[in-house]
XYZ file of C-alpha atoms in Angstrom:
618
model
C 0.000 0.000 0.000
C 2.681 2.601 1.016
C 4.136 1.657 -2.780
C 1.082 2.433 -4.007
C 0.856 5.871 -2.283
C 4.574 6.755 -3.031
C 3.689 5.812 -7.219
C 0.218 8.335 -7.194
C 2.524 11.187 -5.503
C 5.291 11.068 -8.170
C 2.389 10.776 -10.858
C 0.093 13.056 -8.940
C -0.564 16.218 -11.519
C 1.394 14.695 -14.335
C -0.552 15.824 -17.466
C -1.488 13.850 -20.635
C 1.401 15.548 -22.465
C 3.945 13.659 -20.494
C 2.301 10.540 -20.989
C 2.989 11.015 -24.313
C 6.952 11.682 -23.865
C 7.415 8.683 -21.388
C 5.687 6.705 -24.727
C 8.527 8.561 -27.151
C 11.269 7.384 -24.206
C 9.810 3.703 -24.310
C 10.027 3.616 -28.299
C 13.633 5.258 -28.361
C 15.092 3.011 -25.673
C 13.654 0.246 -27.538
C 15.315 1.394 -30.640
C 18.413 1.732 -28.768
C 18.537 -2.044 -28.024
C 17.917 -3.307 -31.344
C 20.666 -0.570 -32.424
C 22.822 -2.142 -29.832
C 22.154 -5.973 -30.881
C 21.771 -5.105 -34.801
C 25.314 -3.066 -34.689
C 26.621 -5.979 -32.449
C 25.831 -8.843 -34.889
C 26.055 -7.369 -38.191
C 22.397 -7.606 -39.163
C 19.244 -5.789 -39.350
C 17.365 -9.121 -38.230
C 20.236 -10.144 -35.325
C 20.205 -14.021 -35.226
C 19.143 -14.061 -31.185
C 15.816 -13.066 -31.512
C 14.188 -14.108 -28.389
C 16.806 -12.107 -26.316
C 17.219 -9.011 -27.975
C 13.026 -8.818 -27.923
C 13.062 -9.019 -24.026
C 15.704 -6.686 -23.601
C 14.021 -4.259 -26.105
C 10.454 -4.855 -24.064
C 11.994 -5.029 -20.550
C 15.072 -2.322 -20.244
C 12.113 0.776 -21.657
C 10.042 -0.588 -19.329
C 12.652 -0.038 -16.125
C 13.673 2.962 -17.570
C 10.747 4.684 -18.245
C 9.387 3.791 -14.750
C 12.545 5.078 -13.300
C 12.267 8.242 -15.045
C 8.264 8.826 -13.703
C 9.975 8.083 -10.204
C 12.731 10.784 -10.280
C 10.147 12.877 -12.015
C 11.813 13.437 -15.395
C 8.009 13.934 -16.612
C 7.589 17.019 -14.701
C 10.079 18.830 -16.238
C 9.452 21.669 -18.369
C 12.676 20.487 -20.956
C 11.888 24.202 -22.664
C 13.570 25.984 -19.688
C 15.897 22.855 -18.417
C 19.577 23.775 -17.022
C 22.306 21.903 -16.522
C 21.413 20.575 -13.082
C 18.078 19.122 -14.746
C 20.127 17.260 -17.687
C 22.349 16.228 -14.540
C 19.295 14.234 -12.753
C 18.102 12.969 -16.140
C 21.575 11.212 -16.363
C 21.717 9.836 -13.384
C 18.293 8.749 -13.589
C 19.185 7.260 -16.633
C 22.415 5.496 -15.214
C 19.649 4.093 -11.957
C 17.632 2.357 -15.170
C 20.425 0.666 -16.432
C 22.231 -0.554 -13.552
C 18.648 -1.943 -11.783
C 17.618 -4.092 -15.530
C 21.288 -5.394 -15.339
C 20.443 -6.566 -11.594
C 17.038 -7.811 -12.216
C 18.682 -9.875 -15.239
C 21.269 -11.108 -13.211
C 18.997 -12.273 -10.513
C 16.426 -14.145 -12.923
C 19.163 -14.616 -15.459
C 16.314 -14.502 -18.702
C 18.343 -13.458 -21.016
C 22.027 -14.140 -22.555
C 23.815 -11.401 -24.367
C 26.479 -9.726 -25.550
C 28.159 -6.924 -23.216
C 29.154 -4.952 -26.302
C 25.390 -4.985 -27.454
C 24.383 -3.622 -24.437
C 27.111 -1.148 -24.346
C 26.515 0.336 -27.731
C 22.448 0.186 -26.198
C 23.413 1.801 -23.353
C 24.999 4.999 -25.309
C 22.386 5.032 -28.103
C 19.426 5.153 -25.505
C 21.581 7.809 -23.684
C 22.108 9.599 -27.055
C 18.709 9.318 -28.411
C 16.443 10.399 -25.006
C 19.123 13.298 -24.123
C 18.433 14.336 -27.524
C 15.130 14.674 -27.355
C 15.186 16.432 -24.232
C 17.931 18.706 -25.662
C 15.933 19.412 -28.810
C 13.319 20.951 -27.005
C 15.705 23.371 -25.606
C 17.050 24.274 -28.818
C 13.921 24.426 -30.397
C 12.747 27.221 -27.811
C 16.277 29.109 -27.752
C 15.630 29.350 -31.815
C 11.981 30.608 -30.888
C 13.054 33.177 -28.869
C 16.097 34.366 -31.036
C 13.183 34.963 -33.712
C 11.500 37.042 -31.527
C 14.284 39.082 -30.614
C 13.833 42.078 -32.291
C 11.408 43.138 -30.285
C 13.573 43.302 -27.103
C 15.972 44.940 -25.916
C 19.570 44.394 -26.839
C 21.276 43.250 -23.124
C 25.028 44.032 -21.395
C 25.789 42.079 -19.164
C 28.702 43.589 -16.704
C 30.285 40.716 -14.437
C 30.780 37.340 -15.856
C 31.051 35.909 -12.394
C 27.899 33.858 -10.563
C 25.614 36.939 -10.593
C 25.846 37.618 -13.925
C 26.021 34.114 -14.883
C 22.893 33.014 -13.133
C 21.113 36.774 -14.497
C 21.995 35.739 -18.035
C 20.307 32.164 -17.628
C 17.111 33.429 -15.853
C 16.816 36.250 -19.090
C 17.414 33.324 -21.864
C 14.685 30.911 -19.799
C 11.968 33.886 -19.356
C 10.584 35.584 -22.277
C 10.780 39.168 -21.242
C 11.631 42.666 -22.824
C 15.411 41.821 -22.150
C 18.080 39.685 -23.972
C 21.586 39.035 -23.317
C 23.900 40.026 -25.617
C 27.602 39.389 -24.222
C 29.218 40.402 -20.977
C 31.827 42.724 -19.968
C 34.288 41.813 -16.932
C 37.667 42.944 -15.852
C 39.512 39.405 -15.461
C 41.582 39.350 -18.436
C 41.595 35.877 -18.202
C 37.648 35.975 -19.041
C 38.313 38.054 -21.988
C 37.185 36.138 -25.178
C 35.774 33.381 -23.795
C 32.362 32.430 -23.350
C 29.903 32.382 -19.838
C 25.761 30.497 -20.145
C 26.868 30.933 -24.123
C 27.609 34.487 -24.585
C 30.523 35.880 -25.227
C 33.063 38.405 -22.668
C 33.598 40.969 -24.870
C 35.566 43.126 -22.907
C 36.316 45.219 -20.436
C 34.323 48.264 -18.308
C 37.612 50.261 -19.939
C 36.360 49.198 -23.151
C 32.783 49.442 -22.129
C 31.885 52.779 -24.255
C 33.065 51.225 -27.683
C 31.197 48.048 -27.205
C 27.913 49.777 -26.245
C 28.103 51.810 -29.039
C 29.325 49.508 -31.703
C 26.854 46.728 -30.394
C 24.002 49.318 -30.016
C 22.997 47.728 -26.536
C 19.778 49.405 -25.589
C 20.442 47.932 -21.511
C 23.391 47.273 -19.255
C 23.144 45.528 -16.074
C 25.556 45.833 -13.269
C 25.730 42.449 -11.337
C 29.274 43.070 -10.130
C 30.369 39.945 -7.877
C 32.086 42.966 -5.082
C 29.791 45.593 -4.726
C 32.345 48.901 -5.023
C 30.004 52.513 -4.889
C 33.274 53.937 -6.916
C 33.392 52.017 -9.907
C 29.659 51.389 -10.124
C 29.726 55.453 -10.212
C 32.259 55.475 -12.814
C 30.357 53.148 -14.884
C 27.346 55.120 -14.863
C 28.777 58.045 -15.446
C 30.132 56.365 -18.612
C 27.368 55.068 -19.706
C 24.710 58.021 -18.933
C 25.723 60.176 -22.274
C 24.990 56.793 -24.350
C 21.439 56.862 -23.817
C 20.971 53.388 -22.427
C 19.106 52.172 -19.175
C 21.245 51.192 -16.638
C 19.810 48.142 -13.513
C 21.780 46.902 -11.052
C 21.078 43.931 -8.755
C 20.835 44.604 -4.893
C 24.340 43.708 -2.838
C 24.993 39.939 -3.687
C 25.200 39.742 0.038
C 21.429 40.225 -0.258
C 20.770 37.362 -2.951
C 22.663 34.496 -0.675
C 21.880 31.014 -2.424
C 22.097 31.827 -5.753
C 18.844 33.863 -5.661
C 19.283 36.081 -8.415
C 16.623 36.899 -11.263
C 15.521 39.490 -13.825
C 12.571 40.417 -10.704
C 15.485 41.242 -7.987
C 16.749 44.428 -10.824
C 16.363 47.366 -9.701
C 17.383 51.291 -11.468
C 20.587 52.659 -9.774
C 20.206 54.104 -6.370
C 22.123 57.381 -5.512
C 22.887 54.875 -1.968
C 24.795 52.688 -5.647
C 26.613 55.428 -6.017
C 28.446 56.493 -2.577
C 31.997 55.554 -3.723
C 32.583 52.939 -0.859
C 30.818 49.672 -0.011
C 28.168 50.160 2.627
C 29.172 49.136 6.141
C 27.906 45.986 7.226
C 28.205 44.835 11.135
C 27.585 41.058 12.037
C 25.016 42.270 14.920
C 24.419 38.172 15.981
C 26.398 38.913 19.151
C 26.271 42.795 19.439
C 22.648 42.649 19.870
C 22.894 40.025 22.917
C 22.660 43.459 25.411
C 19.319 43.867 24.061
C 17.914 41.044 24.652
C 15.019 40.506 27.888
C 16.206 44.150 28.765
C 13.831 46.785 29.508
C 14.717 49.692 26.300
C 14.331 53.493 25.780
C 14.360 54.642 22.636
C 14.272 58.988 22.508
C 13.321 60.377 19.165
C 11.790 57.345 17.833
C 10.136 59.170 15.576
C 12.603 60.645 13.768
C 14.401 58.519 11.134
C 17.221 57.093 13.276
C 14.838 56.376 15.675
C 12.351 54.335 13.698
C 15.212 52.178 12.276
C 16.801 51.780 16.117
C 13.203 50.677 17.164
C 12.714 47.890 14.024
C 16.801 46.840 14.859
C 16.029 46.539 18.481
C 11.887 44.655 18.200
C 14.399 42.280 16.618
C 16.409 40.873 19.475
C 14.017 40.419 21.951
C 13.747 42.730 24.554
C 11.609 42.131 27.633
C 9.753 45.945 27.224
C 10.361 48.806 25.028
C 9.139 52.255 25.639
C 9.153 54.834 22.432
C 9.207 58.241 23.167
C 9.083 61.039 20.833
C 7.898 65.386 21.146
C 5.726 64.644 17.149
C 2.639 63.086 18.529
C 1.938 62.856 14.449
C 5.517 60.336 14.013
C 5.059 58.263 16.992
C 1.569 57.894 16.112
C 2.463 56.210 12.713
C 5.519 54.603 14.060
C 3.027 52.376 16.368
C 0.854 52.019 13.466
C 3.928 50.256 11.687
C 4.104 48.321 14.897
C 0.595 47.230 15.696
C 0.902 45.729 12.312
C 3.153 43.368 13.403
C 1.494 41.740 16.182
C 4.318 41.874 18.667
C 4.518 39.761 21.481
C 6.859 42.478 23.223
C 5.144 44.974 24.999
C 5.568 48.328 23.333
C 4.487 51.552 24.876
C 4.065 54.868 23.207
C 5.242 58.260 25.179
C 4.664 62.431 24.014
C 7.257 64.015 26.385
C 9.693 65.933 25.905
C 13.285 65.509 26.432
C 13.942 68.618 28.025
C 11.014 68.200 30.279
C 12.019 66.953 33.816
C 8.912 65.743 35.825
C 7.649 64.376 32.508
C 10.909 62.102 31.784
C 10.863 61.241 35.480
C 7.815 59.855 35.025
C 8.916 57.723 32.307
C 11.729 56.360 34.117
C 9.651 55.673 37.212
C 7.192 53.356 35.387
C 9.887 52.003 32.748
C 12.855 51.844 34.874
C 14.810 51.359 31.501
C 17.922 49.176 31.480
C 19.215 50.362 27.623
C 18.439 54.021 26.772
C 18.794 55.240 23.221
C 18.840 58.961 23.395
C 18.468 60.228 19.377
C 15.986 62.863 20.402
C 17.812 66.460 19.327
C 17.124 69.139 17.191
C 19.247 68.683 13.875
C 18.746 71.366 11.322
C 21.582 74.165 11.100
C 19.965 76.989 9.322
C 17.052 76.986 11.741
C 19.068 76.499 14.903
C 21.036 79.734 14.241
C 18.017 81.159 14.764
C 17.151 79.774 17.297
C 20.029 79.394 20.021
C 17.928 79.017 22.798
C 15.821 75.880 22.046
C 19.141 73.877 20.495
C 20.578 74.344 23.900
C 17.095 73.420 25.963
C 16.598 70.523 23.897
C 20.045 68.869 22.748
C 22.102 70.242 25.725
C 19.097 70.212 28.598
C 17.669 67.480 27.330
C 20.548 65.196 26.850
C 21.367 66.099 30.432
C 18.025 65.268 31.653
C 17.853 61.628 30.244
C 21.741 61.324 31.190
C 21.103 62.016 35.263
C 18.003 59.562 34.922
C 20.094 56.826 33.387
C 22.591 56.758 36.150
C 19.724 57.714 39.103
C 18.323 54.625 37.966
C 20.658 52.533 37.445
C 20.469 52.384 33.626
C 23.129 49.692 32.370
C 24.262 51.932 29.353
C 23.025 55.486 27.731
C 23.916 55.676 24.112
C 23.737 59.062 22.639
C 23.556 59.977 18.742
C 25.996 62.617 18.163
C 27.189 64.288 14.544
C 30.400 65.476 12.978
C 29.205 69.191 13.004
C 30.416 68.835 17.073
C 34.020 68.769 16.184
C 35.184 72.520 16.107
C 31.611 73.733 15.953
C 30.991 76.677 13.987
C 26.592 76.626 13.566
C 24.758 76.344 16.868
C 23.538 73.302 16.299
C 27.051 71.561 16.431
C 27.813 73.299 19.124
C 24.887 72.331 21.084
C 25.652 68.769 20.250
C 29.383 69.359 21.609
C 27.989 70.561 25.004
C 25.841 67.229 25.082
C 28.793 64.904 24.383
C 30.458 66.778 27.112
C 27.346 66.491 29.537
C 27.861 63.120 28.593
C 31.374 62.461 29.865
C 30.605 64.255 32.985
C 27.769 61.911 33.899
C 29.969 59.289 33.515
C 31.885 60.760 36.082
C 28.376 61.425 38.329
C 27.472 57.415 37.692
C 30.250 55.654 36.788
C 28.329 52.508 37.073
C 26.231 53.512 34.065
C 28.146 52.848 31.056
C 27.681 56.321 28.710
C 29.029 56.903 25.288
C 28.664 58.904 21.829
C 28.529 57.781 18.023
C 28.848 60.621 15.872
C 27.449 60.248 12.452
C 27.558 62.181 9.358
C 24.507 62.796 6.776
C 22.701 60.661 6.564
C 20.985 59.565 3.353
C 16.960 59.351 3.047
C 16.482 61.306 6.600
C 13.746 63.806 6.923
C 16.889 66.243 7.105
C 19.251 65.569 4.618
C 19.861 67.575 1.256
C 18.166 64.782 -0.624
C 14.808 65.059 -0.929
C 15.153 68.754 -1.237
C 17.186 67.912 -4.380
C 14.463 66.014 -5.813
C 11.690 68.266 -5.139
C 13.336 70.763 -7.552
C 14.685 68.230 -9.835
C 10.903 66.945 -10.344
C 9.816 70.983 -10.623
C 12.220 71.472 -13.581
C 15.160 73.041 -11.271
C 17.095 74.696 -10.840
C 18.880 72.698 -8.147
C 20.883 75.026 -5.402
C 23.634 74.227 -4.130
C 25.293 76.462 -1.249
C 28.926 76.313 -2.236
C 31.161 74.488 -5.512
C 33.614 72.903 -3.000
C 30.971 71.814 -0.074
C 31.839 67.901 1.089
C 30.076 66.087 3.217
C 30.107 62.999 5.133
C 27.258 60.464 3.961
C 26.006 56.984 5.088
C 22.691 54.505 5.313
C 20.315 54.989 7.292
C 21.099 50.998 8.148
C 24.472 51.817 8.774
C 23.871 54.574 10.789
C 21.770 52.192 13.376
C 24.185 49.580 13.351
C 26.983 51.415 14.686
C 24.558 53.075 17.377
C 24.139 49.338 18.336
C 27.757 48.367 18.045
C 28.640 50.932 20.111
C 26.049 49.471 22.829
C 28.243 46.613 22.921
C 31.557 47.351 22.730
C 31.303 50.416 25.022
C 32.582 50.556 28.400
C 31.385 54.075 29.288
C 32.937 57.087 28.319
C 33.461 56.294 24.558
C 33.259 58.518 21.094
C 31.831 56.000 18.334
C 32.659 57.184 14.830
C 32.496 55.128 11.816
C 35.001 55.031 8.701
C 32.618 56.726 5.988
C 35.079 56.719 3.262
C 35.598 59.713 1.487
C 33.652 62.980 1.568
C 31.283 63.386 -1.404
C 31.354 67.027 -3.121
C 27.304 68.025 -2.688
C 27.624 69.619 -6.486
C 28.833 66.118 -7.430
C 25.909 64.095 -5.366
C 23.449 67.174 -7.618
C 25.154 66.306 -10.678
C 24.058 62.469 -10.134
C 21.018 62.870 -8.970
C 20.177 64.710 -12.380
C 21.127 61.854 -13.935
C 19.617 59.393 -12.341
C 16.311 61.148 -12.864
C 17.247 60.999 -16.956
C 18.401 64.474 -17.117
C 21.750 66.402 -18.341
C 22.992 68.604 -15.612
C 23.889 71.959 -17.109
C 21.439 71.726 -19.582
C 18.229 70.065 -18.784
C 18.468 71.113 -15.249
C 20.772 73.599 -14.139
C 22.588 74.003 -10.598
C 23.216 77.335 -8.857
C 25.237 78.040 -5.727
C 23.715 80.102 -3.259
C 25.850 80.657 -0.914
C 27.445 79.292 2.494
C 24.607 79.617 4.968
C 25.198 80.661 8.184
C 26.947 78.119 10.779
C 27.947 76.204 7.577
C 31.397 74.657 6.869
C 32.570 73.425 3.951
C 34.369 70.677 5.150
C 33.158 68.773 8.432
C 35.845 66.951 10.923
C 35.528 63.323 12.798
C 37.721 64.217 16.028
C 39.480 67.139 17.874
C 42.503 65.159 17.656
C 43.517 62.382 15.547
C 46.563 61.270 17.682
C 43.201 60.134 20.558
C 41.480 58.129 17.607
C 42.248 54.248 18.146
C 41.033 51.251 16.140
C 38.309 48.733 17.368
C 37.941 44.887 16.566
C 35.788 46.318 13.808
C 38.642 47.542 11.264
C 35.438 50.667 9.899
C 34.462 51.677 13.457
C 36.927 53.805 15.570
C 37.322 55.222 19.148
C 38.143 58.368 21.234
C 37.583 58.447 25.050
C 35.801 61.835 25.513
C 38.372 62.935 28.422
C 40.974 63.083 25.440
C 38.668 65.932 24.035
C 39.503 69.734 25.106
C 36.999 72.018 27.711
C 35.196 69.684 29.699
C 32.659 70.745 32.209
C 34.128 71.839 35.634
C 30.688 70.946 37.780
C 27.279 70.409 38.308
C 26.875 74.187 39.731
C 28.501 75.548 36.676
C 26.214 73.641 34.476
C 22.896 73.917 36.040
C 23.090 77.575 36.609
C 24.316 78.174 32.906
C 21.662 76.031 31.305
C 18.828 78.084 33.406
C 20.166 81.149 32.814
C 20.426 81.044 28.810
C 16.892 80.048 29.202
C 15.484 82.620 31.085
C 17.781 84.978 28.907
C 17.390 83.651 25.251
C 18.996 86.510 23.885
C 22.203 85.687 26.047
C 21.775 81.982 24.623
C 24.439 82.316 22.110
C 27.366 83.545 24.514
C 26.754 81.515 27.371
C 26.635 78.456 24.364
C 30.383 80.253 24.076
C 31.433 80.061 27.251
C 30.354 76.381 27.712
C 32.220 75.256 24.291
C 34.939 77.406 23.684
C 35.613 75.612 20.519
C 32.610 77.203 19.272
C 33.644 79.490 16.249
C 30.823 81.171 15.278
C 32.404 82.926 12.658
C 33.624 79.890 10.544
């Protein structure tokens, strides 16, 4: 019975068509044998009839039932690969040695091993043919239909682009491959899944042009921002679309398909390979801890919350001064059906009897503080509420921490606090220095800093500004020709606020190696681009001016001789003592702080006296 069962699931589903092939394999297996025995003896009509007529009735049988068992008849031959025409032989092999068995157990028939050899090849020949034809016959099916598709570049001949071109020649689609480009010389000239490497991404303007490719897809084995840049750039004049595949760290398995192409990102495009942490043991802090997670609304802090609902903690409190963001933040959340409980806070950083409160009923073991006030422009405006809420604030959530106990603070700081010349850095300096002395209040709490650049896709960053007027028609402003900036992933910004949790042991600067600055005209330039246009000419750029409390060049530490490398060769360290003016006392502090904000037009100077460093002139 459990035979029985085992036959109607390998047969289960198996259409009428396939019938009809296992019939062809019986007939050309059949043939095979009286190839084998007629080839064998010299004759059409071989003299040992009664033999060669059970062989020719009994080996078909085996083998076609061995072929409906490995389920050779629910192939679709049309799209077959290698790995198919792999199980067919070996299913083929199974057939052959099981008859040979089965005849020498009941020992039926006598005959010659060279008859059965020459069988053995010809039925091998004839069904792979078939099977093979089919494959042909589509490939010549498509190739007549290729005119009306788009001429395809392949660039990387390695597994990506080798398992890319296969998927396009199986799938009828508005793509075809056309050749590859790759820079291992030794590739050069040869052939990958049938199509020739016909050069390299030196050579790769001349072969677009001369092979009038209408696409080019970038499935680069190592993903490197730089030269995928370079190869856009090269290939934007040409008037040709350009799709990349996500990072291949993404498409583990061999998972990669026309469906997983995507256009070019300006995140492509960064000149560096995004930062990726192995968080498997970083996030082990997290987990069955009680978490606070300031500014959750904001775009670090969404991505901190998601990171952290991840690992497990026992509680998690989200706490945020937009009712409007934390309201659709828990919207994301309720969607999920959590098992952890989440609560949902309005307070205010700054606000003392209302964070209190929230410690008192929380009693949170992790705090992530990435509530501040971030824009430049608007903070030198407004001196005052950059030091209430990024100074006060930070100061408020940093005495809670270590009044209760709080295992570790960590505090998201930016590169605009090194040498601060807008209020907003400067603001942000006093915090990492409120930071350092709370340390030295609780050293039992562990505190520490991770200063970031921009970051890319945050409700502040130049970005979406730069699209706005790129979608109006332009023109696109840009402050200054020579203004660089720092920029990383929103991703990457989170896991270094988390790696930072873990390798801290209070009293730590966090920065992360983010490659070279990018020019902002530059990151204009390819944003143009990307959206089809010609800068210059179908969108222009003007410069507008340094704003004020603008630099055009941002710093990572006060001094580089403090800076020491981690176990993590892109994250490095400073111990905030090494850094210059550090707070003198509570007294000093307190009685500042209140007095700039009962005085908010003496905000400024007493922002001065706390952080000397402050050059408000730069």
């Amino acid at each position: 019975m459990r035979f029985l069962n085992f036959i109607q699931q390998r047969w289960r589903g198996v259409s009428f068509r396939f019938f009809f092939v296992a019939l062809i394999d019986f007939i050309l297996l059949a043939a095979a044998v009286y190839v084998g025995y007629a080839l064998r003896m010299g004759s059409l009509l071989p003299y040992d009839v009664g033999d060669w007529q059970y062989v020719m009735l009994v080996f078909p049988v085996v083998g076609v039932i061995i072929f409906a068992l490995s389920g050779q008849y629910k192939t679709i031959w049309h799209h077959a690969g290698t790995e198919d025409y792999i199980k067919f032989a070996a299913a083929y092999l199974i057939s052959f040695i099981i008859f040979l068995i089965v005849n020498k157990i009941l020992k039926v028939a006598a005959f010659s091993r060279v008859a059965f050899a020459i069988a053995f090849f010809a039925g091998l020949f004839f069904c792979g043919g078939l099977r093979f034809s089919w494959l042909m016959t589509k490939s010549i099916h498509k190739n007549n239909k290729n005119e009306n598709r788009l001429k395809t570049l392949i660039i990387g001949a390695g597994d990506a682009g080798a398992f890319l071109a296969r998927d396009l020649m199986r799938n009828e689609n508005e793509l075809y491959p056309a050749g590859f480009i790759d820079d291992d010389p030794k590739k050069i000239g040869m052939r990958v899944s049938g199509l020739m490497v016909l050069g390299s991404t030196a050579d790769i303007k001349k072969i677009v042009e001369d092979g009038d490719f209408k696409v080019v897809l970038i499935a680069i084995s190592v993903y490197n921002g730089k030269k995928i840049r370079e190869i856009f750039n090269t290939l934007t004049p040409l008037n040709v679309q350009v799709r990349i595949l996500p990072s291949l760290r993404e498409l583990a398995g061999g998972q990669v398909s026309v469906s997983r192409l995507r256009k070019v990102k300006l995140e492509d495009l960064l000149g560096r390979e995004p930062i990726r942490i192995n968080l498997d043991s970083s996030m082990n802090y997290i987990k069955g801890k009680r978490i606070l997670i300031t500014g959750a609304g904001g775009s670090i802090g969404r991505e901190i919350v998601h990171q952290v609902l991840c690992n497990e903690p026992a509680e998690l409190c989200v706490l945020g001064h937009g009712e409007q963001s934390i309201y659709l933040l828990m919207e994301t959340l309720n969607k999920l059906n959590l098992q952890i409980p989440v609560h949902s806070v309005i307070a205010d950083v700054a606000d003392g009897i209302a964070m209190q409160s929230v410690f008192d009923k929380i009693k949170p073991q992790i705090i992530f503080h990435a509530a501040a006030h971030k824009h430049v422009p608007l903070m030198e405006l407004s001196p005052r509420e950059a030091m209430r809420v990024n100074a006060l604030g930070t100061r408020t959530v940093a005495r809670l921490s270590g009044k209760y106990n709080a295992e570790r603070m960590i505090m998201i700081s930016t590169d605009k606090a090194v040498n601060p010349s807008s209020v907003m850095g400067a603001s942000k300096r006093l915090a990492e220095k409120i930071l350092e002395h709370e340390q030295h209040n609780y050293p039992e709490t562990k505190y520490m800093a991770v200063r970031f650049g921009n970051v890319l896709g945050s409700r502040g960053s130049v970005i979406p500004k730069f699209e706005e007027q790129i979608s109006s028609g332009g023109p696109v402003t840009v402050t200054h020709p020579d203004m660089r900036r720092y920029f990383m992933l929103i991703p990457e910004a989170v896991n270094l606020v988390i790696q930072a949790g873990a390798m801290g042991h209070g009293g730590e600067l966090f920065v992360l190696d983010m490659g070279e600055p990018v020019v902002i005209k530059e990151m204009a330039e390819l944003l143009i681009r990307l959206c089809g246009y010609e800068p210059y000419k179908d969108i222009n750029i003007i410069f507008t001016g340094i704003r004020p409390g603008e630099k055009l060049f941002e710093e990572l530490f006060y001094d580089e001789n403090s800076v020491h490398g981690t176990l993590n060769p892109k994250i490095f360290v400073s111990n905030i003592k090494s850094e210059q003016n550090q707070i003198q006392s509570d007294a000093e502090l307190d009685t500042t702080l209140e007095y700039a904000l009962r005085n908010p037009e003496q905000a400024l100077s007493l922002l001065r006296k706390l952080v000397p460093e402050f050059n408000v002139t730069a």
